[in-house]
Short mmCIF file of C-alpha atoms in Angstrom, two decimals:
data_model
loop_
_atom_site.label_atom_id
_atom_site.label_comp_id
_atom_site.label_asym_id
_atom_site.label_seq_id
_atom_site.Cartn_x
_atom_site.Cartn_y
_atom_site.Cartn_z
CA MET I 22 -53.05 -38.16 -152.37
CA GLN I 23 -49.97 -37.67 -150.31
CA GLU I 24 -50.51 -35.51 -147.27
CA LYS I 25 -47.91 -33.62 -145.50
CA SER I 26 -47.75 -31.63 -142.32
CA ALA I 27 -45.32 -28.76 -141.35
CA ILE I 28 -44.14 -27.81 -137.96
CA THR I 29 -42.41 -24.78 -137.40
CA ARG I 30 -41.38 -23.32 -133.81
CA THR I 31 -38.87 -20.64 -132.62
CA ILE I 32 -36.06 -21.65 -130.57
CA GLU I 33 -34.95 -19.07 -127.92
CA THR I 34 -31.59 -19.64 -126.25
CA ALA I 35 -28.38 -17.68 -125.34
CA ALA I 36 -27.02 -15.81 -128.38
CA GLY I 37 -23.46 -16.55 -130.22
CA VAL I 38 -21.15 -19.28 -128.97
CA HIS I 39 -23.32 -19.56 -125.78
CA ALA I 40 -25.88 -21.19 -127.69
CA PRO I 41 -25.24 -24.84 -126.84
CA GLY I 42 -25.12 -24.06 -123.10
CA HIS I 43 -28.42 -25.05 -121.84
CA LEU I 44 -30.20 -28.00 -120.29
CA GLY I 45 -33.59 -27.75 -121.88
CA GLU I 46 -36.64 -27.07 -119.52
CA LEU I 47 -34.42 -27.59 -116.56
CA THR I 48 -32.42 -24.50 -117.57
CA GLN I 49 -35.12 -22.53 -115.94
CA ILE I 50 -33.90 -23.87 -112.50
CA VAL I 51 -30.16 -24.08 -113.45
CA ASP I 52 -30.43 -20.72 -115.16
CA PHE I 53 -27.98 -18.55 -116.96
CA THR I 54 -27.44 -15.96 -114.10
CA LEU I 55 -26.94 -18.65 -111.55
CA VAL I 56 -24.46 -20.36 -113.60
CA ASP I 57 -22.45 -17.15 -114.48
CA ALA I 58 -22.72 -16.22 -111.00
CA VAL I 59 -21.21 -19.42 -109.68
CA LEU I 60 -18.44 -19.47 -112.08
CA GLU I 61 -17.78 -15.90 -111.26
CA GLU I 62 -17.48 -16.66 -107.64
CA THR I 63 -15.35 -19.65 -108.20
CA GLY I 64 -13.04 -17.77 -110.40
CA ALA I 65 -13.55 -20.03 -113.46
CA ARG I 66 -14.94 -17.64 -115.61
CA GLU I 67 -12.88 -17.36 -118.87
CA LYS I 68 -10.70 -14.34 -119.40
CA ARG I 69 -11.40 -14.03 -123.12
CA LEU I 70 -14.15 -15.30 -124.88
CA ARG I 71 -13.64 -18.88 -126.45
CA LEU I 72 -15.66 -21.25 -128.85
CA LEU I 73 -16.15 -23.26 -125.82
CA PRO I 74 -17.08 -20.61 -123.02
CA ALA I 75 -17.15 -21.70 -119.53
CA ARG I 76 -20.89 -21.56 -119.17
CA VAL I 77 -21.21 -23.91 -122.09
CA VAL I 78 -18.83 -26.36 -120.72
CA LEU I 79 -20.57 -26.28 -117.55
CA TYR I 80 -23.71 -26.99 -118.91
CA PHE I 81 -22.06 -29.73 -121.20
CA THR I 82 -20.67 -31.35 -117.72
CA LEU I 83 -24.32 -31.44 -116.50
CA ALA I 84 -25.49 -32.86 -119.67
CA LEU I 85 -23.13 -35.72 -119.38
CA ALA I 86 -24.99 -36.76 -116.21
CA LEU I 87 -27.98 -36.55 -117.91
CA PHE I 88 -27.10 -38.73 -120.73
CA GLU I 89 -24.63 -41.13 -119.08
CA HIS I 90 -25.31 -43.52 -121.66
CA CYS I 91 -23.71 -41.35 -124.26
CA SER I 92 -20.24 -40.22 -125.44
CA TYR I 93 -18.92 -36.60 -125.38
CA ARG I 94 -19.49 -36.21 -129.06
CA ALA I 95 -23.34 -37.66 -128.85
CA THR I 96 -23.86 -35.40 -125.75
CA TRP I 97 -22.87 -32.28 -127.82
CA GLY I 98 -25.23 -33.86 -130.39
CA LYS I 99 -27.90 -33.68 -127.98
CA LEU I 100 -27.39 -30.35 -126.78
CA THR I 101 -27.12 -28.90 -130.65
CA ALA I 102 -29.45 -31.19 -132.27
CA ALA I 103 -32.10 -28.50 -132.67
CA LEU I 104 -30.25 -25.29 -132.81
CA GLY I 105 -29.27 -25.71 -136.36
CA ARG I 106 -27.07 -22.81 -137.31
CA LEU I 107 -27.22 -21.44 -133.98
CA ALA I 108 -24.42 -24.04 -132.94
CA PRO I 109 -21.01 -22.50 -134.15
CA VAL I 110 -18.78 -25.25 -133.56
CA CYS I 111 -18.62 -29.19 -133.41
CA PRO I 112 -15.39 -29.82 -131.13
CA ALA I 113 -13.37 -32.96 -130.96
CA ALA I 114 -13.81 -35.16 -127.59
CA SER I 115 -10.39 -34.19 -126.85
CA SER I 116 -11.45 -30.47 -126.75
CA LEU I 117 -14.38 -31.17 -124.52
CA ALA I 118 -12.28 -33.29 -122.26
CA ARG I 119 -9.81 -30.22 -121.86
CA ALA I 120 -12.66 -27.91 -121.35
CA ARG I 121 -13.79 -29.78 -118.32
CA ARG I 122 -10.47 -29.78 -116.66
CA ARG I 123 -10.32 -25.94 -117.42
CA VAL I 124 -13.62 -25.38 -115.50
CA GLY I 125 -12.76 -27.76 -112.58
CA THR I 126 -14.82 -28.87 -109.73
CA ALA I 127 -15.55 -26.06 -107.64
CA PRO I 128 -18.32 -24.49 -109.97
CA LEU I 129 -20.35 -27.90 -109.83
CA ARG I 130 -19.72 -28.17 -106.12
CA CYS I 131 -20.95 -24.53 -105.49
CA LEU I 132 -24.09 -25.01 -107.94
CA PHE I 133 -25.12 -28.38 -106.01
CA GLU I 134 -24.70 -26.61 -102.56
CA ILE I 135 -27.02 -23.99 -103.95
CA LEU I 136 -29.49 -26.12 -105.39
CA ALA I 137 -29.48 -28.78 -102.30
CA GLY I 138 -31.93 -28.54 -99.54
CA PRO I 139 -35.64 -29.51 -98.70
CA VAL I 140 -38.42 -28.76 -101.13
CA ALA I 141 -41.71 -29.92 -99.35
CA ASP I 142 -44.25 -27.60 -98.09
CA PRO I 143 -45.60 -28.03 -94.54
CA GLY I 144 -48.56 -30.05 -95.82
CA GLN I 145 -46.63 -32.53 -98.23
CA ALA I 146 -47.54 -35.97 -97.20
CA GLY I 147 -44.69 -38.25 -95.93
CA SER I 148 -42.37 -35.45 -95.39
CA PHE I 149 -43.45 -34.48 -91.72
CA TYR I 150 -44.03 -36.14 -88.50
CA ARG I 151 -45.99 -34.16 -85.74
CA GLY I 152 -44.37 -30.98 -86.96
CA LEU I 153 -40.87 -32.32 -87.57
CA ARG I 154 -39.53 -32.68 -90.98
CA THR I 155 -38.34 -36.26 -91.41
CA VAL I 156 -34.94 -36.54 -93.13
CA ALA I 157 -32.72 -40.07 -93.97
CA LEU I 158 -28.98 -40.52 -93.85
CA ASP I 159 -27.37 -43.51 -95.56
CA GLY I 160 -24.21 -44.56 -97.64
CA THR I 161 -23.57 -46.47 -100.79
CA HIS I 162 -20.80 -47.03 -103.05
CA LEU I 163 -20.28 -45.92 -106.88
CA ARG I 164 -17.74 -47.72 -108.83
CA ALA I 165 -14.79 -45.92 -110.65
CA PRO I 166 -12.99 -47.03 -113.50
CA ASP I 167 -9.80 -49.25 -112.92
CA ASP I 168 -7.22 -46.83 -113.95
CA GLU I 169 -3.98 -45.85 -112.11
CA GLN I 170 -4.81 -42.18 -112.03
CA VAL I 171 -7.71 -43.25 -109.98
CA THR I 172 -6.87 -46.29 -107.83
CA TRP I 173 -4.12 -44.18 -105.61
CA ARG I 174 -7.33 -42.29 -104.36
CA TYR I 175 -10.04 -44.76 -104.66
CA PRO I 176 -8.44 -48.38 -104.20
CA LYS I 177 -10.05 -51.36 -104.89
CA ARG I 178 -11.08 -54.28 -102.34
CA SER I 179 -8.23 -56.61 -101.74
CA GLY I 180 -8.08 -60.14 -100.27
CA ASP I 181 -4.91 -62.01 -98.81
CA VAL I 182 -3.46 -62.34 -102.46
CA LEU I 183 -5.53 -60.36 -104.80
CA GLU I 184 -7.15 -57.04 -105.61
CA PHE I 185 -10.93 -57.60 -106.84
CA GLY I 186 -13.70 -55.53 -108.35
CA TYR I 187 -13.83 -51.93 -109.28
CA PRO I 188 -12.21 -48.82 -107.32
CA LEU I 189 -15.07 -47.83 -104.97
CA MET I 190 -16.20 -44.39 -103.92
CA ARG I 191 -18.34 -43.78 -100.76
CA LEU I 192 -21.05 -41.51 -101.17
CA LEU I 193 -23.34 -40.43 -98.38
CA VAL I 194 -26.17 -37.92 -98.60
CA VAL I 195 -29.12 -36.56 -96.26
CA VAL I 196 -32.17 -36.99 -98.13
CA GLU I 197 -35.79 -35.38 -97.27
CA CYS I 198 -38.48 -38.06 -96.94
CA GLY I 199 -41.31 -38.05 -99.06
CA THR I 200 -39.63 -35.87 -101.61
CA ARG I 201 -36.41 -37.36 -101.89
CA ALA I 202 -34.69 -34.04 -102.20
CA VAL I 203 -30.92 -34.07 -101.29
CA LEU I 204 -29.87 -31.73 -98.45
CA ALA I 205 -26.26 -32.58 -98.17
CA ALA I 206 -23.76 -34.99 -99.76
CA CYS I 207 -20.15 -35.96 -99.23
CA PHE I 208 -17.98 -38.79 -100.93
CA GLY I 209 -14.31 -39.89 -100.75
CA PRO I 210 -12.52 -43.23 -100.58
CA GLU I 211 -14.09 -46.38 -98.97
CA ASN I 212 -11.30 -46.91 -96.60
CA GLU I 213 -12.77 -44.16 -94.44
CA GLY I 214 -15.85 -45.28 -92.52
CA GLU I 215 -19.68 -43.81 -92.86
CA VAL I 216 -19.66 -42.22 -89.49
CA PRO I 217 -16.80 -39.72 -90.26
CA TYR I 218 -18.53 -38.82 -93.64
CA ALA I 219 -21.96 -38.33 -91.84
CA GLN I 220 -20.34 -35.86 -89.42
CA ARG I 221 -19.57 -33.43 -92.28
CA LEU I 222 -23.18 -33.53 -93.09
CA LEU I 223 -24.70 -32.60 -89.79
CA GLY I 224 -24.64 -28.87 -90.67
CA CYS I 225 -27.55 -29.31 -92.84
CA LEU I 226 -29.77 -30.19 -89.89
CA ASP I 227 -31.68 -27.80 -87.61
CA ARG I 228 -34.42 -27.84 -84.77
CA SER I 229 -37.40 -28.69 -87.36
CA MET I 230 -35.79 -31.73 -88.50
CA LEU I 231 -36.00 -35.54 -87.22
CA LEU I 232 -32.97 -37.57 -88.47
CA LEU I 233 -33.58 -41.30 -89.45
CA ALA I 234 -30.61 -43.68 -89.97
CA ASP I 235 -29.60 -47.45 -89.75
CA ALA I 236 -27.61 -49.18 -87.22
CA GLY I 237 -24.31 -48.34 -88.37
CA PHE I 238 -24.92 -44.55 -87.20
CA ASP I 239 -25.86 -45.35 -83.58
CA ALA I 240 -22.21 -44.47 -82.08
CA VAL I 241 -22.79 -42.31 -79.17
CA GLU I 242 -20.41 -39.27 -79.96
CA PHE I 243 -22.20 -39.09 -83.47
CA LEU I 244 -25.53 -39.08 -81.82
CA ARG I 245 -24.33 -36.36 -79.13
CA GLN I 246 -23.31 -34.19 -82.45
CA ALA I 247 -26.71 -34.50 -84.18
CA GLY I 248 -28.46 -33.71 -81.08
CA ALA I 249 -26.24 -30.33 -80.55
CA THR I 250 -27.75 -29.07 -84.12
CA GLY I 251 -30.92 -29.23 -82.33
CA ALA I 252 -32.54 -31.88 -84.47
CA GLN I 253 -33.99 -34.99 -83.15
CA PHE I 254 -32.95 -38.45 -84.17
CA LEU I 255 -34.26 -41.78 -84.63
CA VAL I 256 -31.90 -44.60 -85.21
CA ARG I 257 -31.62 -48.16 -85.28
CA SER I 258 -29.29 -49.78 -82.80
CA SER I 259 -27.66 -53.33 -82.76
CA ALA I 260 -28.64 -55.86 -80.31
CA ARG I 261 -25.13 -56.13 -78.98
CA ARG I 262 -25.71 -52.82 -77.01
CA ARG I 263 -27.50 -53.51 -73.94
CA PRO I 264 -28.48 -49.92 -72.13
CA THR I 265 -29.48 -50.25 -68.55
CA ILE I 266 -33.47 -49.53 -67.91
CA GLN I 267 -33.77 -46.35 -65.83
CA HIS I 268 -37.46 -45.74 -66.20
CA ARG I 269 -40.11 -47.97 -67.91
CA LEU I 270 -42.79 -45.84 -70.17
CA PRO I 271 -46.48 -47.22 -70.38
CA ASP I 272 -46.09 -47.53 -74.50
CA GLY I 273 -43.35 -50.49 -73.76
CA SER I 274 -40.48 -48.18 -74.32
CA TYR I 275 -37.96 -47.10 -71.68
CA LEU I 276 -35.59 -44.38 -70.90
CA ALA I 277 -31.92 -44.88 -70.94
CA ARG I 278 -28.50 -43.42 -70.93
CA LEU I 279 -25.70 -44.24 -73.37
CA CYS I 280 -22.19 -43.78 -72.22
CA GLY I 281 -19.51 -42.27 -74.70
CA VAL I 282 -15.97 -42.23 -74.74
CA TYR I 283 -14.30 -41.08 -71.34
CA ARG I 284 -12.73 -38.07 -71.05
CA ALA I 285 -10.71 -36.25 -68.34
CA GLY I 286 -12.79 -33.82 -66.43
CA GLU I 287 -16.01 -34.81 -68.30
CA GLY I 288 -16.46 -38.54 -67.55
CA TYR I 289 -18.26 -40.76 -69.93
CA GLY I 290 -20.81 -37.88 -70.87
CA ALA I 291 -24.06 -40.12 -70.77
CA LEU I 292 -26.50 -38.96 -73.61
CA PRO I 293 -30.34 -39.58 -72.34
CA VAL I 294 -32.41 -41.42 -74.70
CA ARG I 295 -35.47 -43.41 -74.91
CA VAL I 296 -35.37 -47.06 -76.55
CA ILE I 297 -37.88 -48.74 -78.06
CA GLU I 298 -37.20 -52.72 -78.43
CA ALA I 299 -39.88 -54.63 -80.60
CA TRP I 300 -40.25 -57.73 -82.63
CA VAL I 301 -41.24 -57.34 -86.44
CA THR I 302 -43.01 -59.96 -88.14
CA VAL I 303 -43.05 -60.04 -91.76
CA THR I 304 -45.48 -62.39 -93.80
CA LEU I 305 -45.12 -62.56 -97.20
CA ALA I 306 -47.62 -63.59 -99.68
CA ASP I 307 -46.52 -67.02 -100.22
CA GLY I 308 -46.84 -67.68 -96.51
CA THR I 309 -43.20 -67.31 -95.56
CA THR I 310 -42.67 -65.42 -92.34
CA ARG I 311 -39.57 -63.71 -90.99
CA ARG I 312 -39.14 -62.43 -87.36
CA GLU I 313 -36.66 -60.38 -86.01
CA PRO I 314 -35.68 -57.98 -82.96
CA TRP I 315 -35.50 -54.17 -83.62
CA ARG I 316 -33.98 -51.91 -81.33
CA LEU I 317 -34.80 -47.85 -81.65
CA VAL I 318 -32.82 -45.11 -80.13
CA THR I 319 -34.61 -41.95 -80.17
CA SER I 320 -34.09 -38.54 -78.49
CA LEU I 321 -37.98 -38.34 -78.47
CA LEU I 322 -38.14 -38.77 -74.79
CA ASP I 323 -42.02 -37.82 -74.66
CA HIS I 324 -43.91 -41.15 -74.92
CA GLU I 325 -47.38 -39.58 -74.90
CA ARG I 326 -46.57 -37.33 -77.83
CA TYR I 327 -44.46 -39.55 -79.72
CA PRO I 328 -45.80 -43.07 -79.28
CA ALA I 329 -43.56 -46.06 -79.66
CA GLY I 330 -45.93 -47.88 -82.08
CA GLU I 331 -45.87 -44.79 -84.32
CA LEU I 332 -41.83 -44.49 -84.17
CA VAL I 333 -41.34 -48.08 -85.45
CA ALA I 334 -43.63 -47.38 -88.34
CA LEU I 335 -41.99 -44.17 -89.08
CA TYR I 336 -38.50 -45.64 -89.18
CA HIS I 337 -39.72 -47.21 -92.42
CA ARG I 338 -39.49 -44.01 -94.15
CA ARG I 339 -35.53 -44.54 -93.85
CA TRP I 340 -35.88 -46.20 -97.14
CA GLN I 341 -36.49 -43.20 -98.94
CA VAL I 342 -32.68 -42.64 -98.81
CA GLU I 343 -32.07 -46.07 -100.84
CA THR I 344 -34.71 -45.00 -103.31
CA THR I 345 -32.65 -41.95 -103.95
CA TYR I 346 -29.71 -44.25 -104.47
CA PHE I 347 -31.73 -46.28 -106.74
CA SER I 348 -32.75 -43.20 -108.97
CA ILE I 349 -28.99 -42.20 -109.15
CA LYS I 350 -27.58 -45.35 -109.94
CA ALA I 351 -29.89 -47.36 -111.57
CA THR I 352 -32.15 -45.15 -113.60
CA MET I 353 -29.27 -42.30 -114.34
CA LEU I 354 -26.47 -44.26 -114.27
CA ASP I 355 -28.12 -47.49 -115.52
CA GLY I 356 -25.58 -49.40 -113.32
CA ARG I 357 -22.62 -47.91 -115.37
CA VAL I 358 -19.22 -47.13 -113.99
CA LEU I 359 -18.37 -43.63 -113.71
CA ARG I 360 -16.97 -42.16 -116.99
CA SER I 361 -14.13 -40.02 -115.41
CA ARG I 362 -10.71 -41.28 -115.30
CA SER I 363 -8.89 -38.68 -113.28
CA VAL I 364 -9.66 -37.92 -109.68
CA PRO I 365 -10.93 -34.29 -110.22
CA GLY I 366 -13.09 -35.47 -113.19
CA LEU I 367 -14.60 -38.10 -110.63
CA ASP I 368 -15.46 -35.38 -108.31
CA GLN I 369 -16.78 -33.05 -110.99
CA GLU I 370 -18.80 -35.90 -112.26
CA VAL I 371 -20.40 -36.93 -108.92
CA TYR I 372 -21.52 -33.41 -108.34
CA ALA I 373 -22.86 -32.74 -111.62
CA LEU I 374 -25.12 -36.18 -110.84
CA LEU I 375 -26.15 -34.85 -107.72
CA THR I 376 -27.16 -31.22 -109.37
CA VAL I 377 -28.98 -32.84 -112.28
CA TYR I 378 -31.00 -35.06 -109.49
CA GLN I 379 -31.92 -32.29 -107.38
CA ALA I 380 -33.13 -30.00 -110.57
CA LEU I 381 -35.18 -32.86 -111.33
CA VAL I 382 -36.60 -33.12 -108.04
CA ARG I 383 -37.31 -29.60 -107.64
CA THR I 384 -39.11 -29.72 -111.06
CA ALA I 385 -41.16 -32.89 -109.43
CA ALA I 386 -41.89 -30.40 -106.66
CA ASP I 387 -43.20 -27.90 -108.58
CA ALA I 388 -45.62 -30.14 -110.56
CA ALA I 389 -46.84 -31.79 -107.05
CA ALA I 390 -47.58 -28.17 -105.81
CA SER I 391 -50.02 -27.63 -108.73
CA ARG I 392 -52.18 -30.31 -107.04
CA PRO I 393 -52.81 -30.07 -103.43
CA GLY I 394 -52.69 -33.29 -101.63
CA LEU I 395 -50.74 -35.01 -104.38
CA ALA I 396 -47.61 -37.22 -102.51
CA MET I 397 -44.69 -36.73 -104.69
CA GLU I 398 -44.02 -40.42 -104.01
CA ARG I 399 -46.37 -40.93 -107.02
CA ILE I 400 -44.13 -39.03 -109.51
CA SER I 401 -42.12 -41.45 -111.45
CA PHE I 402 -38.37 -40.40 -111.63
CA THR I 403 -37.93 -42.50 -114.79
CA ILE I 404 -40.81 -40.35 -116.46
CA LEU I 405 -38.77 -37.25 -115.24
CA LEU I 406 -35.74 -38.18 -116.47
CA GLN I 407 -36.72 -39.15 -120.10
CA THR I 408 -38.99 -35.77 -120.70
CA ALA I 409 -35.94 -33.85 -119.33
CA ARG I 410 -34.00 -35.63 -122.00
CA ASP I 411 -36.25 -35.04 -124.68
CA GLN I 412 -36.32 -31.19 -123.73
CA VAL I 413 -32.54 -30.96 -123.99
CA THR I 414 -32.77 -32.74 -127.41
CA THR I 415 -35.43 -30.43 -128.77
CA ALA I 416 -34.21 -27.47 -127.22
CA THR I 417 -37.54 -27.02 -125.89
CA GLY I 418 -38.21 -24.63 -122.60
CA ILE I 419 -34.65 -23.27 -122.00
CA LEU I 420 -36.21 -19.60 -121.29
CA PRO I 421 -39.36 -19.38 -119.08
CA PRO I 422 -42.49 -18.25 -120.90
CA GLU I 423 -44.62 -15.03 -120.35
CA PRO I 424 -46.37 -15.43 -118.08
CA VAL I 425 -44.41 -17.92 -116.11
CA ALA I 426 -45.86 -21.12 -115.67
CA LEU I 427 -45.22 -23.51 -112.66
CA VAL I 428 -45.71 -26.85 -114.44
CA GLY I 429 -43.93 -27.13 -117.95
CA ALA I 430 -43.72 -30.04 -120.22
CA ILE I 431 -41.60 -32.22 -117.74
CA GLY I 432 -44.28 -31.66 -114.83
CA GLN I 433 -47.16 -32.06 -117.13
CA ALA I 434 -45.60 -35.31 -118.45
CA VAL I 435 -45.25 -36.73 -114.74
CA LEU I 436 -49.02 -35.70 -113.95
CA ASP I 437 -50.22 -37.38 -116.88
CA ASP I 438 -48.73 -40.80 -115.90
CA LEU I 439 -48.84 -40.78 -111.93
CA MET I 440 -47.99 -44.10 -110.14
CA PRO I 441 -50.65 -45.47 -108.16
CA ALA I 442 -51.97 -44.07 -104.99
CA GLU I 443 -51.94 -47.28 -102.91
CA ARG I 444 -48.61 -47.56 -101.10
CA ARG I 445 -47.12 -50.73 -102.43
CA GLN I 446 -45.44 -52.85 -99.86
CA ARG I 447 -43.15 -55.46 -101.65
CA VAL I 448 -40.21 -57.16 -100.46
CA LYS I 449 -37.59 -59.15 -102.91
CA ALA I 450 -33.95 -60.03 -102.88
CA ARG I 451 -31.74 -57.01 -103.46
CA SER I 452 -30.50 -57.10 -106.94
CA CYS I 453 -26.73 -56.71 -107.79
CA LYS I 454 -24.86 -57.57 -110.98
CA ASN I 455 -21.48 -56.99 -109.44
CA PRO I 456 -19.93 -60.07 -108.89
CA THR I 457 -18.10 -59.15 -105.90
CA SER I 458 -21.28 -58.15 -103.90
CA LYS I 459 -21.49 -58.64 -100.24
CA TYR I 460 -24.86 -60.04 -100.60
CA GLY I 461 -23.75 -63.14 -102.30
CA PRO I 462 -24.05 -65.19 -99.15
CA ASN I 463 -27.58 -64.24 -98.91
CA ALA I 464 -28.87 -65.91 -101.97
CA GLY I 465 -31.73 -67.81 -101.76
CA LYS I 466 -32.88 -66.55 -98.42
CA ARG I 467 -34.98 -64.18 -100.14
CA PRO I 468 -37.76 -64.25 -102.75
CA GLN I 469 -36.44 -63.61 -105.98
CA GLN I 470 -40.00 -62.11 -107.45
CA ALA I 471 -41.53 -59.29 -105.80
CA GLN I 472 -44.16 -59.82 -103.17
CA THR I 473 -46.86 -58.41 -100.94
CA TYR I 474 -46.35 -58.46 -97.15
CA THR I 475 -48.06 -57.79 -93.80
CA LEU I 476 -46.14 -56.49 -91.10
CA GLU I 477 -46.70 -56.97 -87.18
CA VAL I 478 -45.07 -55.04 -84.62
CA GLN I 479 -45.01 -56.47 -80.91
CA ILE I 480 -43.25 -53.90 -78.43
CA GLN I 481 -42.30 -55.53 -75.18
CA ILE I 482 -39.75 -54.73 -72.52
CA MET I 483 -37.24 -57.35 -71.81
CA ASP I 484 -35.32 -57.12 -68.48
CA HIS I 485 -31.89 -58.01 -70.08
CA GLY I 486 -32.79 -56.42 -73.55
CA LEU I 487 -33.05 -57.81 -77.09
CA ALA I 488 -30.03 -59.66 -76.93
CA SER I 489 -30.88 -61.99 -74.18
CA ARG I 490 -34.18 -62.55 -75.57
CA ARG I 491 -32.91 -63.77 -78.56
CA ARG I 492 -30.69 -66.42 -76.78
CA ARG I 493 -34.07 -68.02 -75.15
#
């Protein structure tokens, strides 16, 4: 005997030509009212109603970031797969491309800036240190198509004779540690250094924050500007900097002053800081040992409230920004080159990627808030992304239910499959398929398989700094 099952359901979405304009359950975060307001504010709303209204095109652009592995037509098919007769048109790829150009970059940028910001509650694990919200800053590269319409803005790297690799776009973000929510972002050509881009992001800082950054951001003027926002900073400094010890502290750190650029009438404008010099020993599971010097520079001058040992351990949270880049570049993009073949299209695409990423993080934050004490680091970004894609294809959760539920299908999926509670300390070689990778010379110097490791920190004051100690 053959048995059959029939499942029927009601799909709720916008009416008429606006029906394909949705993002599944993520529409509850990037809702119709918000999108319409952004289009109105940026002047991108159509003057006459089209078969591809601006609202639908904006959602389509966001869906392209959600389905980076799909073509234009395939992405449109995802948006309309469950709509049936509700989807009025099946546009050609060229029509969708023209519609993207018509909407422009401004609405996507505005939408990202609205969604950007911290999401951690004061009790969120990994997001605060002694009352300060920890945020991390760093940069990365995105690869753009090798096209003449792109290379004038984003040039390729060049050697003595030939250019090589893909055109590179430099991207910098400030993320909230623990949740990996993006507070601010900027991007542009690679030939401009990271610090000038980072200076544009300082507006997202305030006196409640502690900024963590790598050695590339230890410039005195940058640290002074960061401190002027009211935020504290904890930045790794290179061994080439040799600050003069002014006062030794009982925990092994010392107070010093960093001299900036000389200015007439102002002098060198010395910046008071606290310096922590430590030797960090990493022992891998196979017995391999690596020992290297660290110098941390911080504006947290009180050694009793902020012990040096705690700050050295805290600095490891800076890698939250690397995890953010992994989620965007390896999980969302899956290592692909950006799809747009024009500069405005690339700008629009990057803002769409950041907007969708932030919407996913906010969904994860809502799920974590439903379970007090749950660290967001246990939420799998891969499951977040896959479930959000499923909700788009099935057109589920476009409009919020009544009564409104904090945790929807996406949140329930990640809560049902949490990552282990124990924090896994693992180290392996940095993976990069790009043949022009700058990490090529390091081949063979790191283990190729992930291994557990133990960390030992030895804090000492050397009379002539770490650079002198290394020469002994």
